[in-house]
């Protein structure tokens, strides 16, 4: 019998190993964005914090640098002289200059008259309100607060709005820095605790940076959002879109144009922009003729309308101009509206008859203007009085702390590493619809952030990832 050999069945094919799914290291990913965002934010926030504190205490700072000029000695029981008497002293001292405005005050504050010079510039003339004697005359550039406000607004790069755009860009990325900071605060709490328990170098600073950063982040969100209406790009576009939508950010008539903003900014004795709503308010017109009334008469008319003093008063511009008597939060003259914006009001007075020809108050603001006015008062440390000043000062100091400890942590972590020693991770924007949607919404709400993000992503994809030296320097994965 022939035995036939049967072929053994072929071995079953082994299943191919499953592709290994690489999990996203979310902590490292958000840390990387936090790190690179800080390169934009730290210089801007540091400058804003320092100058913000200076501007918040501008009265004290300017008085210290010009003793005996902005503040005077007050004899017990002394009464402030009428503004007309103080005005006469200014005209006697500077007979060739016209007076543009006057800021009255309380206590030991000198009265501030702003006078025009032949070359178009202005001079701040300070008068002792009890003796009607001129204590001194200064230009805005001689005030520390002026330089603080200019740095705060445009970093002294005013040409073409470049400085304003840099500040707005830094503020916009400040929101991103805050959000990513919150995320890595919670994702990294175990690692921080472990590092501190082991006594690792820099762990204590890292821990304090995280703890202080939590409340500071909330403050940054509040201040950035409340400051956006002042920016040259976001603020202007928001007002423009509101007008096109037949609404207004500041009043009931979206088509109305301010006739007082430029007058305020040219003659209020400081470099800060005019108040959010008051600067856009409609302005009346003088219809009479003859001899103009006195400044005292204009003040009496405003008082009769219930406007609380002391006031900022704009003198009439031309034959049709009016006295604009303002109870405003913006000029720090001891007016109740400084901390209670609901008391803001401007009364326009006919320069010949002394009659009221217009009034614009908080009640006339749009809902958005009311919100912004309260936000700005908080932003400038005035809404809650002394408590707001204390909190704002602590916040500014905390921001400075964050701006200093951030680079300290980087330097400690960097050691002998080359390049920027950035956290190595990749934030999967394109593979996560929720993250992509969040970035898109933020980019639309903050156009300068959105534009900068597109530029960064383009550079990353088209340049950095294609050049080995750049990949290594930026820690790209």
Tab-separated table of C-alpha atoms in Angstrom:
chain	number	residue	atom	x	y	z
A	1	UNK	CA	0.000	0.000	0.000
A	2	UNK	CA	1.272	3.335	-0.972
A	3	UNK	CA	1.092	5.924	1.623
A	4	UNK	CA	0.642	9.360	0.180
A	5	UNK	CA	1.929	12.300	2.028
A	6	UNK	CA	-0.536	15.043	2.555
A	7	UNK	CA	0.698	18.599	2.568
A	8	UNK	CA	0.536	20.367	5.865
A	9	UNK	CA	-1.852	23.287	5.862
A	10	UNK	CA	-0.160	26.646	5.514
A	11	UNK	CA	0.335	28.456	8.798
A	12	UNK	CA	-2.381	30.958	9.623
A	13	UNK	CA	-1.356	34.532	8.991
A	14	UNK	CA	-0.525	36.402	12.143
A	15	UNK	CA	-2.693	39.521	12.603
A	16	UNK	CA	-0.816	42.741	12.026
A	17	UNK	CA	-0.050	44.563	15.254
A	18	UNK	CA	-2.523	47.352	15.963
A	19	UNK	CA	-1.215	50.802	15.248
A	20	UNK	CA	-0.140	52.472	18.448
A	21	UNK	CA	-2.227	55.519	19.128
A	22	UNK	CA	-0.116	58.256	20.531
A	23	UNK	CA	-1.943	59.944	23.342
A	24	UNK	CA	-1.868	63.703	23.549
A	25	UNK	CA	0.074	65.102	26.450
A	26	UNK	CA	-2.376	67.886	27.152
A	27	UNK	CA	-0.363	69.326	30.015
A	28	UNK	CA	2.747	69.716	27.868
A	29	UNK	CA	0.687	70.944	24.909
A	30	UNK	CA	-0.992	73.756	26.801
A	31	UNK	CA	2.255	74.502	28.633
A	32	UNK	CA	3.959	75.011	25.279
A	33	UNK	CA	1.329	77.543	24.173
A	34	UNK	CA	1.527	79.185	27.596
A	35	UNK	CA	5.286	79.459	27.193
A	36	UNK	CA	5.229	81.006	23.725
A	37	UNK	CA	2.304	83.267	24.622
A	38	UNK	CA	4.341	84.628	27.523
A	39	UNK	CA	6.999	85.889	25.095
A	40	UNK	CA	4.377	88.278	23.740
A	41	UNK	CA	2.498	88.996	26.950
A	42	UNK	CA	5.193	89.487	29.609
A	43	UNK	CA	6.768	92.693	28.202
A	44	UNK	CA	3.348	94.248	27.603
A	45	UNK	CA	1.772	93.283	30.940
A	46	UNK	CA	4.862	94.388	32.854
A	47	UNK	CA	4.741	97.820	31.218
A	48	UNK	CA	0.970	98.111	31.727
A	49	UNK	CA	1.199	97.140	35.398
A	50	UNK	CA	3.948	99.618	36.268
A	51	UNK	CA	2.429	102.504	34.331
A	52	UNK	CA	-1.072	101.604	35.528
A	53	UNK	CA	0.011	101.988	39.153
A	54	UNK	CA	1.713	105.293	38.397
A	55	UNK	CA	-1.371	106.601	36.635
A	56	UNK	CA	-3.689	105.400	39.401
A	57	UNK	CA	-1.664	107.450	41.918
A	58	UNK	CA	-0.917	110.260	39.474
A	59	UNK	CA	-1.951	113.028	41.873
A	60	UNK	CA	0.553	111.920	44.492
A	61	UNK	CA	3.305	111.146	41.970
A	62	UNK	CA	2.982	114.454	40.127
A	63	UNK	CA	2.755	116.385	43.404
A	64	UNK	CA	5.942	114.756	44.711
A	65	UNK	CA	7.855	115.620	41.548
A	66	UNK	CA	6.550	119.222	41.572
A	67	UNK	CA	6.229	120.198	45.252
A	68	UNK	CA	4.160	123.258	46.017
A	69	UNK	CA	2.582	123.402	42.570
A	70	UNK	CA	-0.205	120.817	42.363
A	71	UNK	CA	-0.996	120.831	46.076
A	72	UNK	CA	-1.193	123.739	48.500
A	73	UNK	CA	-1.238	124.344	52.230
A	74	UNK	CA	-4.717	124.759	53.653
A	75	UNK	CA	-5.435	126.955	56.633
A	76	UNK	CA	-8.133	125.547	58.875
A	77	UNK	CA	-11.495	127.090	58.075
A	78	UNK	CA	-10.317	128.599	54.778
A	79	UNK	CA	-12.869	128.797	51.931
A	80	UNK	CA	-12.087	128.207	48.266
A	81	UNK	CA	-12.294	131.402	46.226
A	82	UNK	CA	-14.739	131.783	43.351
A	83	UNK	CA	-13.477	130.367	40.048
A	84	UNK	CA	-13.800	133.811	38.466
A	85	UNK	CA	-11.276	135.217	40.972
A	86	UNK	CA	-8.871	132.379	40.243
A	87	UNK	CA	-9.411	132.874	36.513
A	88	UNK	CA	-8.516	136.561	36.881
A	89	UNK	CA	-5.185	135.568	38.442
A	90	UNK	CA	-4.374	133.366	35.446
A	91	UNK	CA	-5.285	136.089	32.967
A	92	UNK	CA	-3.133	138.578	34.874
A	93	UNK	CA	-0.173	136.159	34.879
A	94	UNK	CA	-0.595	135.133	31.218
A	95	UNK	CA	-2.467	137.958	29.457
A	96	UNK	CA	-1.561	136.659	25.984
A	97	UNK	CA	-3.057	133.181	26.487
A	98	UNK	CA	-6.679	132.121	26.181
A	99	UNK	CA	-8.146	129.759	28.775
A	100	UNK	CA	-9.513	126.487	27.422
A	101	UNK	CA	-10.670	124.646	30.537
A	102	UNK	CA	-10.564	124.536	34.308
A	103	UNK	CA	-10.602	121.612	36.739
A	104	UNK	CA	-11.804	122.518	40.196
A	105	UNK	CA	-11.016	120.319	43.152
A	106	UNK	CA	-11.285	119.780	46.879
A	107	UNK	CA	-8.984	119.886	49.879
A	108	UNK	CA	-5.370	120.735	49.139
A	109	UNK	CA	-5.656	120.371	45.374
A	110	UNK	CA	-4.687	123.378	43.291
A	111	UNK	CA	-7.190	124.454	40.653
A	112	UNK	CA	-5.986	123.539	37.168
A	113	UNK	CA	-6.492	125.998	34.313
A	114	UNK	CA	-5.403	124.939	30.828
A	115	UNK	CA	-4.243	127.845	28.675
A	116	UNK	CA	-3.437	127.908	24.960
A	117	UNK	CA	-0.083	129.142	23.670
A	118	UNK	CA	0.637	130.821	20.358
A	119	UNK	CA	2.224	127.690	18.866
A	120	UNK	CA	-0.941	125.664	19.499
A	121	UNK	CA	0.381	123.814	22.554
A	122	UNK	CA	-1.128	124.127	26.006
A	123	UNK	CA	0.111	124.966	29.486
A	124	UNK	CA	-1.264	123.707	32.783
A	125	UNK	CA	-1.549	126.692	35.125
A	126	UNK	CA	-2.082	125.849	38.785
A	127	UNK	CA	-3.780	128.257	41.179
A	128	UNK	CA	-4.060	128.211	44.953
A	129	UNK	CA	-7.850	128.033	45.337
A	130	UNK	CA	-7.768	129.790	48.717
A	131	UNK	CA	-5.510	132.740	47.859
A	132	UNK	CA	-6.030	132.933	44.057
A	133	UNK	CA	-2.266	132.954	43.562
A	134	UNK	CA	-0.627	131.105	40.658
A	135	UNK	CA	1.561	128.327	42.085
A	136	UNK	CA	3.195	127.329	38.819
A	137	UNK	CA	2.815	126.458	35.158
A	138	UNK	CA	3.781	123.115	33.614
A	139	UNK	CA	3.477	121.464	30.245
A	140	UNK	CA	1.966	117.985	30.059
A	141	UNK	CA	5.384	116.567	29.197
A	142	UNK	CA	6.664	117.689	32.605
A	143	UNK	CA	4.207	115.382	34.387
A	144	UNK	CA	5.251	111.817	35.201
A	145	UNK	CA	1.623	110.726	34.803
A	146	UNK	CA	1.613	111.884	31.195
A	147	UNK	CA	4.489	109.585	30.295
A	148	UNK	CA	2.886	106.748	32.258
A	149	UNK	CA	-0.379	107.186	30.348
A	150	UNK	CA	1.389	107.321	26.995
A	151	UNK	CA	3.377	104.166	27.701
A	152	UNK	CA	0.190	102.519	28.949
A	153	UNK	CA	-1.600	103.456	25.737
A	154	UNK	CA	0.965	102.948	22.980
A	155	UNK	CA	4.394	102.159	24.533
A	156	UNK	CA	5.581	105.549	23.180
A	157	UNK	CA	5.294	104.110	19.663
A	158	UNK	CA	2.480	106.312	18.470
A	159	UNK	CA	3.332	106.422	14.769
A	160	UNK	CA	0.553	104.866	12.715
A	161	UNK	CA	-1.001	103.204	15.740
A	162	UNK	CA	1.814	100.627	15.949
A	163	UNK	CA	2.205	100.951	19.704
A	164	UNK	CA	-1.530	100.700	20.299
A	165	UNK	CA	-1.655	97.535	18.184
A	166	UNK	CA	1.210	95.987	20.166
A	167	UNK	CA	-0.589	96.712	23.440
A	168	UNK	CA	-3.832	95.274	22.054
A	169	UNK	CA	-1.996	92.199	20.737
A	170	UNK	CA	-0.350	91.628	24.121
A	171	UNK	CA	-3.669	92.076	25.905
A	172	UNK	CA	-5.367	89.638	23.519
A	173	UNK	CA	-2.713	86.997	24.083
A	174	UNK	CA	-3.098	87.737	27.792
A	175	UNK	CA	-6.507	86.075	27.569
A	176	UNK	CA	-4.914	83.003	25.948
A	177	UNK	CA	-2.181	83.000	28.586
A	178	UNK	CA	-4.807	83.101	31.323
A	179	UNK	CA	-6.871	80.248	29.862
A	180	UNK	CA	-3.848	78.008	29.307
A	181	UNK	CA	-2.587	78.964	32.769
A	182	UNK	CA	-5.829	77.788	34.358
A	183	UNK	CA	-5.602	74.478	32.471
A	184	UNK	CA	-2.003	73.707	33.415
A	185	UNK	CA	-2.702	74.820	36.993
A	186	UNK	CA	-5.175	71.969	37.435
A	187	UNK	CA	-3.397	69.405	35.223
A	188	UNK	CA	-0.040	70.001	36.903
A	189	UNK	CA	-0.999	70.190	40.576
A	190	UNK	CA	0.294	66.675	41.390
A	191	UNK	CA	3.610	67.299	39.627
A	192	UNK	CA	4.074	70.584	41.491
A	193	UNK	CA	3.311	68.981	44.849
A	194	UNK	CA	5.720	66.144	44.128
A	195	UNK	CA	8.497	68.512	43.065
A	196	UNK	CA	8.104	70.600	46.212
A	197	UNK	CA	8.068	67.504	48.419
A	198	UNK	CA	11.358	66.366	46.861
A	199	UNK	CA	12.858	69.846	47.220
A	200	UNK	CA	13.659	70.184	43.552
A	201	UNK	CA	15.322	73.355	42.367
A	202	UNK	CA	12.827	76.065	41.439
A	203	UNK	CA	9.839	74.076	42.772
A	204	UNK	CA	8.932	76.721	45.350
A	205	UNK	CA	8.920	79.539	42.781
A	206	UNK	CA	6.862	77.346	40.448
A	207	UNK	CA	4.355	76.719	43.227
A	208	UNK	CA	3.994	80.408	44.074
A	209	UNK	CA	3.706	81.271	40.389
A	210	UNK	CA	0.775	78.860	40.109
A	211	UNK	CA	-0.967	80.027	43.286
A	212	UNK	CA	-0.622	83.737	42.545
A	213	UNK	CA	-1.508	83.156	38.901
A	214	UNK	CA	-4.976	81.823	39.691
A	215	UNK	CA	-6.495	85.089	41.018
A	216	UNK	CA	-4.258	87.183	38.755
A	217	UNK	CA	-5.681	85.369	35.731
A	218	UNK	CA	-9.199	86.365	36.720
A	219	UNK	CA	-8.045	89.964	37.129
A	220	UNK	CA	-6.309	89.919	33.753
A	221	UNK	CA	-9.527	88.772	32.083
A	222	UNK	CA	-11.469	91.586	33.780
A	223	UNK	CA	-8.934	94.310	32.969
A	224	UNK	CA	-8.310	93.196	29.389
A	225	UNK	CA	-12.015	93.044	28.574
A	226	UNK	CA	-12.704	96.401	30.266
A	227	UNK	CA	-9.744	97.974	28.487
A	228	UNK	CA	-10.590	96.736	24.973
A	229	UNK	CA	-13.064	99.598	24.277
A	230	UNK	CA	-10.117	102.017	24.473
A	231	UNK	CA	-7.998	100.202	21.888
A	232	UNK	CA	-7.529	101.695	18.466
A	233	UNK	CA	-8.485	98.552	16.546
A	234	UNK	CA	-10.947	96.510	18.636
A	235	UNK	CA	-12.644	99.563	20.150
A	236	UNK	CA	-12.997	101.346	16.823
A	237	UNK	CA	-14.328	98.255	15.062
A	238	UNK	CA	-16.800	97.532	17.871
A	239	UNK	CA	-18.219	101.051	17.644
A	240	UNK	CA	-18.353	100.835	13.852
A	241	UNK	CA	-20.190	97.501	13.872
A	242	UNK	CA	-22.603	98.780	16.494
A	243	UNK	CA	-23.448	101.827	14.384
A	244	UNK	CA	-23.977	99.674	11.283
A	245	UNK	CA	-26.345	97.513	13.304
A	246	UNK	CA	-28.383	100.602	14.184
A	247	UNK	CA	-27.318	100.451	17.828
A	248	UNK	CA	-24.782	102.457	19.757
A	249	UNK	CA	-22.177	101.687	22.349
A	250	UNK	CA	-22.610	105.035	24.029
A	251	UNK	CA	-26.028	106.586	23.467
A	252	UNK	CA	-29.481	106.238	21.991
A	253	UNK	CA	-28.643	107.829	18.646
A	254	UNK	CA	-26.112	105.608	16.792
A	255	UNK	CA	-25.761	108.172	14.019
A	256	UNK	CA	-24.776	111.046	16.285
A	257	UNK	CA	-21.212	112.268	16.279
A	258	UNK	CA	-19.315	113.698	19.201
A	259	UNK	CA	-18.616	117.386	19.113
A	260	UNK	CA	-16.813	117.484	22.435
A	261	UNK	CA	-14.308	114.596	22.416
A	262	UNK	CA	-11.572	116.460	20.579
A	263	UNK	CA	-12.143	119.582	22.631
A	264	UNK	CA	-11.710	117.587	25.840
A	265	UNK	CA	-8.578	115.815	24.649
A	266	UNK	CA	-7.037	119.083	23.468
A	267	UNK	CA	-7.700	121.030	26.635
A	268	UNK	CA	-8.216	118.880	29.738
A	269	UNK	CA	-4.618	119.209	30.914
A	270	UNK	CA	-3.705	115.551	30.531
A	271	UNK	CA	-2.871	113.149	27.740
A	272	UNK	CA	-5.561	110.577	28.566
A	273	UNK	CA	-8.406	110.122	26.068
A	274	UNK	CA	-11.819	111.571	26.765
A	275	UNK	CA	-14.310	109.599	28.835
A	276	UNK	CA	-16.074	106.678	27.147
A	277	UNK	CA	-19.584	108.138	26.962
A	278	UNK	CA	-19.069	111.790	27.860
A	279	UNK	CA	-16.605	112.260	25.017
A	280	UNK	CA	-19.187	111.049	22.499
A	281	UNK	CA	-22.050	113.061	23.927
A	282	UNK	CA	-23.962	115.602	21.822
A	283	UNK	CA	-23.136	119.229	22.524
A	284	UNK	CA	-25.420	122.239	22.518
A	285	UNK	CA	-24.959	125.558	20.730
A	286	UNK	CA	-25.043	129.130	22.041
A	287	UNK	CA	-27.765	131.108	20.284
A	288	UNK	CA	-27.433	134.458	22.011
A	289	UNK	CA	-25.040	137.345	21.514
A	290	UNK	CA	-23.293	140.024	23.528
A	291	UNK	CA	-21.027	139.739	26.546
A	292	UNK	CA	-20.262	136.188	27.689
A	293	UNK	CA	-21.305	135.182	31.188
A	294	UNK	CA	-18.792	134.474	33.947
A	295	UNK	CA	-17.515	131.020	34.802
A	296	UNK	CA	-19.388	131.311	38.107
A	297	UNK	CA	-22.694	131.735	36.260
A	298	UNK	CA	-22.036	128.593	34.201
A	299	UNK	CA	-21.300	126.647	37.393
A	300	UNK	CA	-24.500	127.935	39.015
A	301	UNK	CA	-26.535	126.688	36.040
A	302	UNK	CA	-25.034	123.209	36.340
A	303	UNK	CA	-25.682	123.157	40.071
A	304	UNK	CA	-29.322	124.110	39.447
A	305	UNK	CA	-29.602	121.044	37.180
A	306	UNK	CA	-28.417	118.789	39.975
A	307	UNK	CA	-24.926	118.086	38.612
A	308	UNK	CA	-22.620	117.291	41.553
A	309	UNK	CA	-19.325	119.192	41.809
A	310	UNK	CA	-16.486	119.893	41.662
A	311	UNK	CA	-16.361	120.138	37.892
A	312	UNK	CA	-14.273	120.006	34.776
A	313	UNK	CA	-15.453	123.000	32.730
A	314	UNK	CA	-14.704	123.490	29.046
A	315	UNK	CA	-14.752	127.101	27.898
A	316	UNK	CA	-16.736	128.029	24.758
A	317	UNK	CA	-15.088	127.437	21.381
A	318	UNK	CA	-15.939	130.361	19.098
A	319	UNK	CA	-19.082	132.480	19.023
A	320	UNK	CA	-21.457	129.488	18.993
A	321	UNK	CA	-19.601	127.451	21.606
A	322	UNK	CA	-20.925	126.676	25.063
A	323	UNK	CA	-19.643	126.177	28.581
A	324	UNK	CA	-19.599	122.412	29.152
A	325	UNK	CA	-19.777	121.753	32.883
A	326	UNK	CA	-18.930	118.117	33.578
A	327	UNK	CA	-19.473	115.884	36.591
A	328	UNK	CA	-17.255	113.074	35.401
A	329	UNK	CA	-15.442	109.995	36.649
A	330	UNK	CA	-12.451	110.696	34.434
A	331	UNK	CA	-10.707	113.664	36.015
A	332	UNK	CA	-10.179	112.718	39.660
A	333	UNK	CA	-11.242	116.054	41.102
A	334	UNK	CA	-13.119	114.681	44.094
A	335	UNK	CA	-16.403	114.398	42.207
A	336	UNK	CA	-18.797	111.668	43.458
A	337	UNK	CA	-18.933	110.312	39.902
A	338	UNK	CA	-15.346	109.094	40.338
A	339	UNK	CA	-16.606	106.047	42.209
A	340	UNK	CA	-20.305	106.183	41.342
A	341	UNK	CA	-20.591	106.474	37.579
A	342	UNK	CA	-24.366	106.782	37.786
A	343	UNK	CA	-23.807	110.398	38.855
A	344	UNK	CA	-22.034	111.346	35.631
A	345	UNK	CA	-23.643	114.282	33.854
A	346	UNK	CA	-22.624	117.083	31.523
A	347	UNK	CA	-24.537	120.364	31.347
A	348	UNK	CA	-24.018	122.640	28.339
A	349	UNK	CA	-24.614	126.318	29.072
A	350	UNK	CA	-25.228	129.142	26.587
A	351	UNK	CA	-22.238	131.444	26.915
A	352	UNK	CA	-24.415	134.578	26.602
A	353	UNK	CA	-27.693	133.850	28.398
A	354	UNK	CA	-26.453	131.352	30.965
A	355	UNK	CA	-29.334	129.023	30.110
A	356	UNK	CA	-28.983	125.278	29.779
A	357	UNK	CA	-28.902	124.267	26.113
A	358	UNK	CA	-28.201	120.583	26.612
A	359	UNK	CA	-27.613	117.889	29.209
A	360	UNK	CA	-26.245	114.371	28.861
A	361	UNK	CA	-26.222	112.008	31.825
A	362	UNK	CA	-25.700	108.384	32.784
A	363	UNK	CA	-29.420	107.791	32.256
A	364	UNK	CA	-28.927	108.657	28.569
A	365	UNK	CA	-26.183	106.066	28.043
A	366	UNK	CA	-26.945	102.878	26.179
A	367	UNK	CA	-26.880	99.633	28.156
A	368	UNK	CA	-23.465	98.822	26.707
A	369	UNK	CA	-22.079	102.269	27.585
A	370	UNK	CA	-23.249	101.810	31.167
A	371	UNK	CA	-21.479	98.457	31.407
A	372	UNK	CA	-18.299	99.880	29.895
A	373	UNK	CA	-18.373	102.911	32.210
A	374	UNK	CA	-18.529	100.649	35.275
A	375	UNK	CA	-15.807	98.445	33.790
A	376	UNK	CA	-13.475	101.380	33.174
A	377	UNK	CA	-14.028	102.652	36.715
A	378	UNK	CA	-12.962	99.219	37.988
A	379	UNK	CA	-10.066	99.181	35.525
A	380	UNK	CA	-8.754	102.495	36.826
A	381	UNK	CA	-9.211	101.563	40.493
A	382	UNK	CA	-12.038	103.982	41.302
A	383	UNK	CA	-15.326	102.062	41.309
A	384	UNK	CA	-15.116	100.878	44.929
A	385	UNK	CA	-13.183	103.806	46.358
A	386	UNK	CA	-10.163	103.074	48.560
A	387	UNK	CA	-10.873	99.329	48.506
A	388	UNK	CA	-10.619	99.374	44.700
A	389	UNK	CA	-7.296	101.246	44.910
A	390	UNK	CA	-5.871	98.689	47.342
A	391	UNK	CA	-7.039	95.727	45.275
A	392	UNK	CA	-5.763	97.289	42.047
A	393	UNK	CA	-2.365	97.962	43.615
A	394	UNK	CA	-2.090	94.390	44.893
A	395	UNK	CA	-3.136	93.128	41.480
A	396	UNK	CA	-0.484	95.202	39.686
A	397	UNK	CA	2.185	93.975	42.098
A	398	UNK	CA	1.006	90.393	41.555
A	399	UNK	CA	1.223	90.790	37.778
A	400	UNK	CA	4.774	92.132	38.132
A	401	UNK	CA	5.551	89.093	40.299
A	402	UNK	CA	4.228	86.788	37.578
A	403	UNK	CA	6.228	88.608	34.902
A	404	UNK	CA	9.429	88.168	36.930
A	405	UNK	CA	8.952	84.583	38.146
A	406	UNK	CA	8.021	83.318	34.675
A	407	UNK	CA	11.494	83.970	33.207
A	408	UNK	CA	13.062	82.770	36.471
A	409	UNK	CA	11.377	79.383	36.106
A	410	UNK	CA	12.427	79.157	32.462
A	411	UNK	CA	16.053	79.929	33.317
A	412	UNK	CA	16.090	77.311	36.073
A	413	UNK	CA	14.512	74.675	33.830
A	414	UNK	CA	16.645	75.545	30.797
A	415	UNK	CA	19.962	74.686	32.436
A	416	UNK	CA	22.432	73.826	29.690
A	417	UNK	CA	19.799	73.149	27.035
A	418	UNK	CA	20.144	74.812	23.653
A	419	UNK	CA	17.615	76.992	21.882
A	420	UNK	CA	14.560	78.323	23.680
A	421	UNK	CA	14.131	75.137	25.698
A	422	UNK	CA	10.377	75.349	25.169
A	423	UNK	CA	8.125	72.531	26.403
A	424	UNK	CA	8.129	69.854	23.690
A	425	UNK	CA	4.590	68.972	22.683
A	426	UNK	CA	2.070	69.497	19.945
A	427	UNK	CA	-1.362	70.986	20.451
A	428	UNK	CA	-3.605	69.002	18.078
A	429	UNK	CA	-5.726	71.903	16.866
A	430	UNK	CA	-6.687	70.285	13.561
A	431	UNK	CA	-7.649	66.951	15.107
A	432	UNK	CA	-9.865	68.304	17.859
A	433	UNK	CA	-13.042	70.037	16.730
A	434	UNK	CA	-13.791	71.557	20.129
A	435	UNK	CA	-10.331	73.078	20.368
A	436	UNK	CA	-10.478	74.293	16.765
A	437	UNK	CA	-13.870	75.911	17.365
A	438	UNK	CA	-12.625	77.610	20.551
A	439	UNK	CA	-9.577	79.037	18.753
A	440	UNK	CA	-11.749	80.221	15.864
A	441	UNK	CA	-14.220	81.983	18.166
A	442	UNK	CA	-11.408	83.627	20.097
A	443	UNK	CA	-9.742	84.662	16.851
A	444	UNK	CA	-12.932	86.311	15.597
A	445	UNK	CA	-13.605	88.070	18.909
A	446	UNK	CA	-9.971	89.230	19.099
A	447	UNK	CA	-8.974	89.915	15.478
A	448	UNK	CA	-5.355	90.801	16.225
A	449	UNK	CA	-4.946	87.523	18.124
A	450	UNK	CA	-6.582	85.635	15.266
A	451	UNK	CA	-4.313	87.253	12.696
A	452	UNK	CA	-1.188	86.618	14.760
A	453	UNK	CA	-2.254	82.992	15.257
A	454	UNK	CA	-2.562	82.480	11.504
A	455	UNK	CA	0.898	83.997	11.019
A	456	UNK	CA	2.392	81.746	13.714
A	457	UNK	CA	0.793	78.599	12.279
A	458	UNK	CA	1.947	79.517	8.773
A	459	UNK	CA	5.527	80.093	9.941
A	460	UNK	CA	5.446	76.814	11.844
A	461	UNK	CA	4.235	74.775	8.863
A	462	UNK	CA	6.078	76.518	6.032
A	463	UNK	CA	9.375	77.479	7.617
A	464	UNK	CA	10.216	76.167	11.087
A	465	UNK	CA	9.329	72.522	10.395
A	466	UNK	CA	11.299	72.539	7.152
A	467	UNK	CA	14.559	73.872	8.597
A	468	UNK	CA	16.263	71.464	11.051
A	469	UNK	CA	18.075	74.254	12.909
A	470	UNK	CA	14.810	76.088	13.496
A	471	UNK	CA	13.027	72.896	14.556
A	472	UNK	CA	15.706	72.360	17.167
A	473	UNK	CA	15.745	75.981	18.338
A	474	UNK	CA	11.966	76.165	18.833
A	475	UNK	CA	11.651	72.614	20.186
A	476	UNK	CA	9.169	71.632	17.483
A	477	UNK	CA	7.760	68.088	17.484
